Structure formats: structure tokens, C-alpha cells
Amino acid sequence: DEEAPTPDPYSSSETPDPYAIDQKSTMDFLEEPVRDWPGVQQPLPSPQKKDVSDTKKNPLENLNTVQLATVIGVKCGATAVVNGINGAIVGALIGGVMALGESTQVQWPDARTRARHIGIRIGSTGAQFASFLAAYTGIRCTCTLVRRKDDVVNSGIAAAIVSGVPAMRTGNPSFVFMTAFTSAALMMAIESMSSASRSSSSSSSGGGG
């Protein structure tokens, strides 16, 4: 007599029990792909990646001269004002600390004269910081929009103009050149190190996530 074939539980019309693996050898069951196990849902199709190459285009490329000048005036003007206010605050704090230190080394005739000296020093230092930061950030913003590129060159141009123009009062061209060149090189180096630090920190945070 021929031996009756063992019924296949997977060919049954009834839904098989995913835990009833004793009806089939354990090794055969484990050799099947996981997606074929009873009760395992099929993976959803991977979503199509959206092409974002068009979104990376510079929105300033299609602006004419008048529109670009308007954007520069509004954006860079606001940037200069905000940074000028911040510079005035920082400069006033630094000037106050310096004035207090100086006032202790001088014999003042009265407290009013001493307070006047401190106030003048606070105002002058705050004005210097405000004018420098406002001019620097405004020129840098303008260079970024005109060149349509944000890099260290913009920082160098802004630093050279901000430091070179006041140096023209000396009437010494070599001094003006050296001042502008030194300021530009220093600011470009600082900007490069800052960009490198931001890039390394962002890559570290991305790798850690």
C-alpha cells in the first residue's frame, strides 16, 4: 500500500495558524523567506524620491537691476540696522567696563565729572561698535546678493572697505593698503574657521542621529 501524502497546511483554504510550525519541519520553515511566513505583512513599496534639483536654484538669478537694488536696500538695510543696534549694546557694555577701570586710576574733582567721563566713553565705544558692525554686515550682505554667492570673499571685501575707508584720513596710501589687506585676510580666516567648525558640528550631529 502506498503511503498517503501528508496534507500541506499552506494549501488549505482556511487561514493557517502562524504559530503551528509543528505541522512542518522546523528547518524547512526557517529556510523560507520571512516575507512568506504566515501573518507577515508585505512591505510597502518605497516612495519615489522627489527631484529637488530645481529647488536649489538661486531665486535672485531672474531679478533685474531695479529689483535686485530693491532687495539689497530692504534686506541689507535691515541687516545693517539690526547688527548696528547689537553693536551699540555690546560696545556700550565694553566702554562702561573700560571707563570704570580708568576712573579708578584718576583723581576726579567730583562725582559729576567722573560720571560724565564714563558716559562719554560708553557713548563713543558704543557708536564705534555700532558703525563698524552696521557697515560690515551691510556691505557683506550687498556683496552676497550682487555676487550671488555666499563665501569668505564677501567677508574680505567688507572688511577691506570698512577698515580702509577710515584709514584714508591719514593720507598714506601704503598704510591704507596694509590696513585693508590685513583686515580682509583676518576676517576671511575667521570666516573660514567658523564655516569649518559649523560643517564639522553639523556632520557630527548628523552621524550621531
Coordinates of N, CA and C in Angstrom, one line a residue:
D1 N 0.8 -1.2 0.0 CA 0.0 0.0 0.0 C 0.9 1.2 0.0
E2 N 0.5 2.2 -0.9 CA 1.2 3.5 -0.9 C 0.9 4.3 0.3
E3 N 1.9 5.0 0.8 CA 1.6 5.9 2.0 C 0.9 7.1 1.5
A4 N -0.1 7.5 2.3 CA -0.9 8.6 1.9 C -0.1 9.9 2.1
P5 N -0.1 10.8 1.1 CA 0.7 12.0 1.3 C 0.2 12.9 2.4
T6 N 1.2 13.5 3.0 CA 0.9 14.4 4.2 C 0.2 15.7 3.6
P7 N -0.9 16.0 4.2 CA -1.6 17.3 3.7 C -0.7 18.5 4.0
D8 N -0.7 19.4 3.0 CA 0.1 20.7 3.2 C -0.8 21.7 3.9
P9 N -0.4 22.1 5.1 CA -1.3 23.1 5.8 C -1.4 24.5 5.0
Y10 N -0.4 24.7 4.1 CA -0.4 26.0 3.4 C -1.3 26.0 2.2
S11 N -1.7 24.8 1.8 CA -2.6 24.8 0.6 C -4.1 24.8 1.0
S12 N -4.4 24.8 2.3 CA -5.7 24.8 2.8 C -6.4 26.1 2.6
S13 N -7.7 26.1 2.4 CA -8.5 27.3 2.1 C -8.6 28.1 3.4
E14 N -8.4 27.4 4.6 CA -8.5 28.1 5.8 C -7.2 28.9 6.1
T15 N -7.3 30.0 6.9 CA -6.1 30.8 7.2 C -5.3 30.0 8.2
P16 N -4.1 29.7 7.8 CA -3.2 28.8 8.7 C -2.8 29.6 10.0
D17 N -2.6 28.8 11.0 CA -2.1 29.4 12.2 C -0.6 29.7 12.1
P18 N -0.2 31.0 12.2 CA 1.3 31.3 12.1 C 2.2 30.6 13.1
Y19 N 1.6 30.2 14.2 CA 2.4 29.5 15.2 C 2.4 28.0 15.1
A20 N 1.6 27.4 14.2 CA 1.5 26.0 14.1 C 2.6 25.4 13.2
I21 N 3.9 25.6 13.6 CA 5.0 25.1 12.8 C 5.3 23.7 13.1
D22 N 4.6 23.0 13.9 CA 4.9 21.6 14.2 C 4.3 20.7 13.0
Q23 N 3.5 21.3 12.1 CA 3.0 20.5 11.0 C 4.0 20.5 9.9
K24 N 5.1 21.2 10.0 CA 6.1 21.2 9.0 C 7.4 21.2 9.8
S25 N 8.4 20.6 9.2 CA 9.7 20.6 9.9 C 10.2 22.0 10.2
T26 N 10.8 22.1 11.3 CA 11.3 23.5 11.7 C 12.3 24.0 10.8
M27 N 13.2 23.2 10.3 CA 14.3 23.7 9.4 C 13.7 24.2 8.1
D28 N 12.7 23.4 7.5 CA 12.1 23.9 6.3 C 11.4 25.2 6.5
F29 N 10.8 25.3 7.6 CA 10.0 26.6 7.9 C 11.0 27.8 8.0
L30 N 12.1 27.6 8.7 CA 13.1 28.6 8.9 C 13.8 29.0 7.6
E31 N 13.9 28.0 6.7 CA 14.6 28.3 5.4 C 13.7 29.2 4.5
E32 N 12.4 29.3 4.7 CA 11.6 30.2 3.9 C 11.9 31.6 4.2
P33 N 11.8 32.5 3.2 CA 12.0 33.9 3.5 C 10.9 34.4 4.5
V34 N 11.3 35.4 5.3 CA 10.5 35.9 6.3 C 9.2 36.4 5.7
R35 N 9.3 37.0 4.5 CA 8.1 37.6 3.9 C 7.0 36.6 3.6
D36 N 7.4 35.3 3.5 CA 6.5 34.3 3.1 C 5.9 33.6 4.3
W37 N 6.3 34.0 5.5 CA 5.7 33.4 6.7 C 4.2 33.8 6.9
P38 N 3.4 33.0 7.4 CA 2.0 33.4 7.6 C 1.9 34.5 8.6
G39 N 1.1 35.4 8.3 CA 0.9 36.6 9.2 C 1.8 37.7 9.1
V40 N 2.9 37.6 8.2 CA 3.8 38.6 8.0 C 3.3 39.5 6.8
Q41 N 3.2 40.8 7.1 CA 2.7 41.7 6.0 C 3.8 42.0 5.0
Q42 N 3.3 42.2 3.8 CA 4.3 42.5 2.7 C 4.7 44.0 2.9
P43 N 6.0 44.2 2.6 CA 6.5 45.6 2.8 C 5.9 46.5 1.7
L44 N 5.7 47.8 2.2 CA 5.1 48.8 1.3 C 6.2 49.2 0.3
P45 N 5.8 49.5 -0.9 CA 6.7 50.0 -1.9 C 7.4 51.3 -1.5
S46 N 8.7 51.4 -1.8 CA 9.5 52.5 -1.4 C 9.0 53.8 -2.2
P47 N 8.8 54.9 -1.5 CA 8.3 56.1 -2.1 C 9.4 56.6 -3.1
Q48 N 8.9 57.2 -4.2 CA 9.8 57.7 -5.2 C 10.4 59.0 -4.6
K49 N 11.7 59.1 -4.7 CA 12.4 60.3 -4.3 C 12.1 61.5 -5.2
K50 N 11.8 62.6 -4.6 CA 11.5 63.8 -5.3 C 12.7 64.5 -5.8
D51 N 12.7 64.9 -7.0 CA 13.9 65.6 -7.6 C 13.9 67.0 -7.0
V52 N 14.8 67.4 -6.2 CA 14.9 68.7 -5.6 C 15.9 69.6 -6.3
S53 N 16.4 69.2 -7.4 CA 17.5 70.0 -8.1 C 16.9 71.3 -8.5
D54 N 15.7 71.4 -8.8 CA 15.1 72.7 -9.2 C 14.9 73.7 -8.1
T55 N 14.8 73.1 -6.9 CA 14.5 74.0 -5.7 C 15.8 74.6 -5.2
K56 N 17.0 74.2 -5.7 CA 18.2 74.7 -5.2 C 18.7 75.9 -6.0
K57 N 17.9 76.3 -7.0 CA 18.3 77.4 -7.8 C 18.2 78.7 -7.0
N58 N 19.1 79.6 -7.3 CA 19.2 80.9 -6.6 C 18.0 81.7 -7.1
P59 N 17.1 82.2 -6.2 CA 15.9 83.0 -6.6 C 16.3 84.3 -7.1
L60 N 17.5 84.8 -6.9 CA 17.9 86.1 -7.4 C 18.4 86.1 -8.8
E61 N 18.5 85.0 -9.4 CA 19.1 84.9 -10.8 C 18.1 85.6 -11.8
N62 N 16.8 85.6 -11.6 CA 15.9 86.1 -12.5 C 15.5 87.6 -12.2
L63 N 16.2 88.2 -11.3 CA 15.9 89.6 -10.9 C 16.6 90.6 -11.8
N64 N 15.9 91.7 -12.2 CA 16.6 92.7 -13.0 C 17.3 93.6 -12.0
T65 N 17.9 94.7 -12.6 CA 18.8 95.6 -11.8 C 17.9 96.3 -10.7
V66 N 16.8 96.8 -11.1 CA 15.9 97.5 -10.2 C 15.4 96.6 -9.1
Q67 N 15.0 95.4 -9.4 CA 14.5 94.5 -8.4 C 15.6 94.1 -7.5
L68 N 16.8 93.9 -8.0 CA 18.0 93.5 -7.2 C 18.3 94.6 -6.2
A69 N 18.3 95.9 -6.7 CA 18.6 97.0 -5.9 C 17.6 97.2 -4.8
T70 N 16.3 96.9 -5.1 CA 15.3 96.9 -4.0 C 15.5 95.9 -3.0
V71 N 15.9 94.7 -3.4 CA 16.1 93.6 -2.4 C 17.3 93.9 -1.5
I72 N 18.4 94.5 -2.2 CA 19.6 94.9 -1.4 C 19.2 96.0 -0.4
G73 N 18.5 97.0 -0.8 CA 18.1 98.0 0.1 C 17.3 97.6 1.3
V74 N 16.4 96.7 1.0 CA 15.5 96.3 2.1 C 16.2 95.3 3.0
K75 N 16.7 94.2 2.4 CA 17.3 93.1 3.2 C 18.6 93.6 3.9
C76 N 19.5 94.2 3.1 CA 20.8 94.6 3.7 C 20.7 95.8 4.6
G77 N 19.7 96.6 4.3 CA 19.5 97.7 5.2 C 19.0 97.3 6.6
A78 N 18.0 96.3 6.5 CA 17.5 95.8 7.8 C 18.6 95.0 8.6
T79 N 19.5 94.3 7.8 CA 20.6 93.6 8.4 C 21.6 94.5 9.1
A80 N 21.8 95.7 8.4 CA 22.8 96.6 9.0 C 22.2 97.3 10.2
V81 N 20.9 97.6 10.2 CA 20.3 98.2 11.4 C 20.3 97.3 12.6
V82 N 19.9 96.1 12.4 CA 19.8 95.1 13.5 C 21.2 94.9 14.1
N83 N 22.2 94.7 13.2 CA 23.6 94.5 13.8 C 24.2 95.8 14.3
G84 N 23.8 96.9 13.8 CA 24.2 98.2 14.4 C 23.7 98.3 15.8
I85 N 22.4 97.9 16.1 CA 21.9 98.0 17.4 C 22.6 97.0 18.3
N86 N 22.8 95.8 17.9 CA 23.6 94.9 18.7 C 25.0 95.4 19.0
G87 N 25.6 96.0 18.0 CA 27.0 96.5 18.2 C 27.0 97.6 19.2
A88 N 25.9 98.5 19.2 CA 25.9 99.6 20.1 C 25.7 99.1 21.6
I89 N 24.9 98.0 21.7 CA 24.8 97.4 23.1 C 26.1 96.8 23.6
V90 N 26.7 96.0 22.7 CA 28.0 95.4 23.1 C 29.1 96.4 23.4
G91 N 29.1 97.4 22.5 CA 30.1 98.5 22.7 C 29.9 99.3 23.9
A92 N 28.6 99.6 24.2 CA 28.4 100.3 25.4 C 28.8 99.5 26.7
L93 N 28.5 98.3 26.7 CA 29.0 97.4 27.8 C 30.5 97.4 28.0
I94 N 31.2 97.2 26.8 CA 32.6 97.2 26.9 C 33.2 98.6 27.3
G95 N 32.6 99.7 26.7 CA 33.0 101.0 27.1 C 32.8 101.3 28.6
G96 N 31.7 100.8 29.1 CA 31.4 101.1 30.5 C 32.4 100.4 31.4
V97 N 32.8 99.2 31.1 CA 33.8 98.4 31.9 C 35.1 99.2 31.8
M98 N 35.5 99.6 30.6 CA 36.8 100.3 30.4 C 36.8 101.6 31.1
A99 N 35.6 102.3 31.1 CA 35.6 103.6 31.7 C 35.6 103.5 33.3
L100 N 35.0 102.5 33.8 CA 35.1 102.3 35.2 C 36.5 101.9 35.7
G101 N 37.2 101.2 34.9 CA 38.6 100.8 35.2 C 39.5 102.1 35.1
E102 N 39.2 102.9 34.1 CA 40.0 104.1 34.0 C 39.7 105.2 35.1
S103 N 38.5 105.2 35.5 CA 38.1 106.2 36.5 C 38.7 105.9 37.9
T104 N 39.0 104.7 38.2 CA 39.6 104.4 39.4 C 41.1 104.8 39.5
Q105 N 41.7 105.1 38.3 CA 43.1 105.5 38.3 C 43.3 107.0 38.2
V106 N 42.2 107.7 38.2 CA 42.3 109.2 38.0 C 41.6 109.8 39.2
Q107 N 42.2 110.9 39.7 CA 41.6 111.7 40.8 C 40.7 112.7 40.2
W108 N 39.4 112.4 40.3 CA 38.4 113.3 39.8 C 38.0 114.4 40.8
P109 N 37.7 115.6 40.2 CA 37.3 116.7 41.2 C 36.0 116.5 41.9
D110 N 35.1 115.8 41.2 CA 33.8 115.5 41.8 C 33.2 114.3 41.1
A111 N 32.1 113.8 41.6 CA 31.5 112.6 41.1 C 30.8 112.9 39.7
R112 N 30.4 114.2 39.5 CA 29.7 114.6 38.3 C 30.7 114.5 37.1
T113 N 31.9 114.9 37.3 CA 32.9 114.9 36.2 C 33.2 113.4 35.9
R114 N 33.3 112.6 36.9 CA 33.6 111.2 36.7 C 32.5 110.5 36.0
A115 N 31.2 110.8 36.3 CA 30.1 110.2 35.6 C 30.0 110.7 34.2
R116 N 30.4 111.9 34.0 CA 30.4 112.5 32.6 C 31.4 111.7 31.8
H117 N 32.6 111.5 32.3 CA 33.6 110.8 31.6 C 33.2 109.4 31.2
I118 N 32.5 108.7 32.2 CA 32.0 107.3 31.9 C 31.0 107.3 30.8
G119 N 30.1 108.3 30.9 CA 29.0 108.4 29.9 C 29.6 108.7 28.5
I120 N 30.6 109.6 28.4 CA 31.2 109.8 27.1 C 31.9 108.6 26.5
R121 N 32.6 107.9 27.4 CA 33.3 106.7 27.0 C 32.3 105.6 26.5
I122 N 31.2 105.4 27.2 CA 30.2 104.5 26.9 C 29.6 104.8 25.5
G123 N 29.3 106.1 25.3 CA 28.7 106.5 24.1 C 29.6 106.4 22.9
S124 N 30.9 106.8 23.1 CA 31.8 106.7 21.9 C 32.1 105.3 21.6
T125 N 32.3 104.4 22.5 CA 32.6 103.0 22.2 C 31.4 102.3 21.6
G126 N 30.2 102.6 22.1 CA 29.0 102.0 21.5 C 28.8 102.5 20.1
A127 N 29.1 103.8 19.8 CA 29.0 104.3 18.4 C 30.0 103.6 17.5
Q128 N 31.2 103.4 18.0 CA 32.2 102.8 17.2 C 31.8 101.3 16.8
F129 N 31.4 100.6 17.8 CA 30.9 99.2 17.5 C 29.7 99.2 16.6
A130 N 28.8 100.1 16.8 CA 27.6 100.1 16.0 C 27.9 100.4 14.6
S131 N 28.7 101.5 14.3 CA 29.0 101.8 13.0 C 29.8 100.7 12.3
F132 N 30.7 100.1 13.0 CA 31.5 99.1 12.3 C 30.7 97.9 12.0
L133 N 29.9 97.4 12.9 CA 29.0 96.2 12.6 C 28.0 96.5 11.5
A134 N 27.4 97.7 11.6 CA 26.4 98.0 10.6 C 27.0 98.1 9.2
A135 N 28.1 98.8 9.1 CA 28.8 98.9 7.8 C 29.3 97.5 7.3
Y136 N 29.9 96.8 8.2 CA 30.4 95.5 7.8 C 29.3 94.5 7.3
T137 N 28.3 94.3 8.1 CA 27.2 93.4 7.7 C 26.4 93.9 6.5
G138 N 26.2 95.2 6.4 CA 25.5 95.7 5.3 C 26.3 95.5 4.0
I139 N 27.6 95.8 4.0 CA 28.4 95.6 2.8 C 28.6 94.1 2.4
R140 N 28.7 93.3 3.5 CA 28.8 91.8 3.2 C 27.5 91.3 2.6
C141 N 26.4 91.7 3.1 CA 25.1 91.3 2.5 C 25.0 91.8 1.1
T142 N 25.4 93.0 0.8 CA 25.3 93.5 -0.6 C 26.2 92.7 -1.5
C143 N 27.4 92.4 -1.0 CA 28.3 91.6 -1.9 C 27.7 90.2 -2.1
T144 N 27.1 89.6 -1.1 CA 26.5 88.3 -1.3 C 25.4 88.3 -2.3
L145 N 24.6 89.4 -2.3 CA 23.5 89.4 -3.3 C 24.0 89.8 -4.7
V146 N 24.9 90.7 -4.8 CA 25.4 91.1 -6.1 C 26.2 89.9 -6.7
R147 N 27.1 89.2 -6.0 CA 27.9 88.1 -6.5 C 27.0 86.8 -6.6
R148 N 25.9 86.8 -5.9 CA 25.0 85.6 -5.9 C 25.8 84.4 -5.4
K149 N 26.6 84.7 -4.4 CA 27.4 83.6 -3.8 C 27.8 84.0 -2.4
D150 N 27.6 83.1 -1.4 CA 27.9 83.4 0.0 C 29.2 82.6 0.4
D151 N 30.3 83.4 0.4 CA 31.6 82.7 0.7 C 32.5 83.8 1.5
V152 N 33.7 83.4 1.7 CA 34.6 84.2 2.5 C 35.0 85.5 1.8
V153 N 34.9 85.4 0.5 CA 35.3 86.6 -0.3 C 34.5 87.8 0.1
N154 N 33.2 87.6 0.3 CA 32.3 88.7 0.8 C 32.8 89.3 2.1
S155 N 33.2 88.5 3.0 CA 33.8 89.0 4.3 C 35.0 89.8 4.1
G156 N 35.9 89.3 3.2 CA 37.1 90.0 2.9 C 36.9 91.4 2.3
I157 N 35.9 91.5 1.3 CA 35.6 92.7 0.7 C 35.1 93.7 1.7
A158 N 34.1 93.2 2.5 CA 33.5 94.1 3.5 C 34.5 94.6 4.6
A159 N 35.4 93.7 5.0 CA 36.4 94.1 6.0 C 37.4 95.1 5.4
A160 N 37.8 94.9 4.1 CA 38.7 95.8 3.5 C 38.1 97.2 3.3
I161 N 36.8 97.3 3.0 CA 36.2 98.6 2.8 C 36.0 99.3 4.2
V162 N 35.5 98.6 5.2 CA 35.2 99.2 6.5 C 36.5 99.7 7.1
S163 N 37.6 99.0 7.0 CA 38.9 99.4 7.6 C 39.7 100.3 6.7
G164 N 39.6 100.2 5.4 CA 40.4 101.0 4.5 C 39.9 102.4 4.4
V165 N 38.5 102.6 4.4 CA 38.0 104.0 4.2 C 38.4 104.9 5.4
P166 N 38.2 104.5 6.6 CA 38.7 105.4 7.7 C 40.2 105.7 7.6
A167 N 41.0 104.7 7.2 CA 42.4 104.9 7.1 C 42.8 105.9 6.0
M168 N 41.9 106.2 5.1 CA 42.3 107.2 4.1 C 42.5 108.6 4.7
R169 N 42.0 108.8 5.9 CA 42.2 110.1 6.5 C 43.7 110.4 6.8
T170 N 44.5 109.4 6.9 CA 45.9 109.6 7.2 C 46.7 110.1 5.9
G171 N 46.1 109.9 4.8 CA 46.8 110.4 3.6 C 47.9 109.5 3.1
N172 N 48.1 108.4 3.7 CA 49.2 107.5 3.4 C 48.7 106.2 2.7
P173 N 48.9 106.2 1.3 CA 48.3 105.0 0.6 C 48.8 103.7 1.0
S174 N 50.1 103.6 1.4 CA 50.6 102.3 1.8 C 50.0 101.8 3.1
F175 N 49.7 102.8 4.0 CA 49.0 102.4 5.3 C 47.6 102.0 5.0
V176 N 46.9 102.7 4.1 CA 45.6 102.3 3.7 C 45.5 100.9 3.2
F177 N 46.5 100.6 2.3 CA 46.5 99.3 1.6 C 46.8 98.2 2.7
M178 N 47.8 98.4 3.5 CA 48.1 97.4 4.5 C 47.0 97.2 5.5
T179 N 46.3 98.3 5.9 CA 45.2 98.2 6.8 C 44.0 97.4 6.2
A180 N 43.7 97.7 4.9 CA 42.6 97.0 4.3 C 43.0 95.5 4.0
F181 N 44.2 95.3 3.6 CA 44.7 93.9 3.3 C 44.7 93.1 4.6
T182 N 45.2 93.6 5.6 CA 45.3 92.9 6.9 C 43.9 92.5 7.4
S183 N 43.0 93.5 7.4 CA 41.7 93.3 7.9 C 40.9 92.3 7.0
A184 N 41.1 92.3 5.7 CA 40.4 91.4 4.8 C 41.0 90.0 5.1
A185 N 42.3 89.8 5.2 CA 42.9 88.5 5.4 C 42.4 87.9 6.8
L186 N 42.4 88.8 7.8 CA 42.0 88.3 9.1 C 40.5 87.9 9.1
M187 N 39.7 88.7 8.5 CA 38.2 88.3 8.5 C 37.9 87.1 7.7
M188 N 38.6 86.9 6.6 CA 38.5 85.7 5.8 C 38.9 84.5 6.5
A189 N 40.0 84.6 7.3 CA 40.5 83.5 8.1 C 39.5 83.1 9.2
I190 N 39.0 84.1 9.8 CA 38.0 83.9 10.9 C 36.7 83.2 10.3
E191 N 36.3 83.7 9.1 CA 35.1 83.2 8.5 C 35.3 81.7 8.0
S192 N 36.5 81.4 7.5 CA 36.8 80.1 7.1 C 36.8 79.1 8.3
M193 N 37.4 79.5 9.4 CA 37.4 78.7 10.6 C 36.0 78.5 11.1
S194 N 35.2 79.5 11.1 CA 33.8 79.4 11.6 C 33.0 78.5 10.7
S195 N 33.2 78.6 9.4 CA 32.5 77.7 8.4 C 32.9 76.2 8.6
A196 N 34.2 76.0 8.8 CA 34.7 74.7 9.0 C 34.1 74.1 10.3
S197 N 34.1 74.9 11.4 CA 33.5 74.5 12.6 C 32.1 74.1 12.5
R198 N 31.3 74.9 11.8 CA 29.9 74.6 11.6 C 29.7 73.4 10.8
S199 N 30.5 73.2 9.8 CA 30.4 72.0 9.0 C 30.7 70.7 9.8
S200 N 31.7 70.8 10.6 CA 32.1 69.6 11.4 C 31.1 69.3 12.4
S201 N 30.5 70.3 13.1 CA 29.5 70.1 14.1 C 28.2 69.5 13.5
S202 N 27.8 70.0 12.3 CA 26.6 69.5 11.6 C 26.8 68.1 11.2
S203 N 28.0 67.7 10.7 CA 28.3 66.4 10.3 C 28.3 65.4 11.5
S204 N 28.8 65.9 12.6 CA 28.8 65.1 13.8 C 27.4 64.8 14.3
S205 N 26.6 65.9 14.3 CA 25.2 65.7 14.8 C 24.5 64.8 13.8
G206 N 24.7 64.9 12.5 CA 24.0 64.0 11.6 C 24.5 62.6 11.7
G207 N 25.8 62.4 11.9 CA 26.2 61.0 12.1 C 25.7 60.4 13.4
G208 N 25.6 61.2 14.4 CA 25.1 60.7 15.7 C 23.7 60.4 15.7
G209 N 22.9 61.1 14.8 CA 21.5 60.8 14.7 C 21.2 59.6 13.9

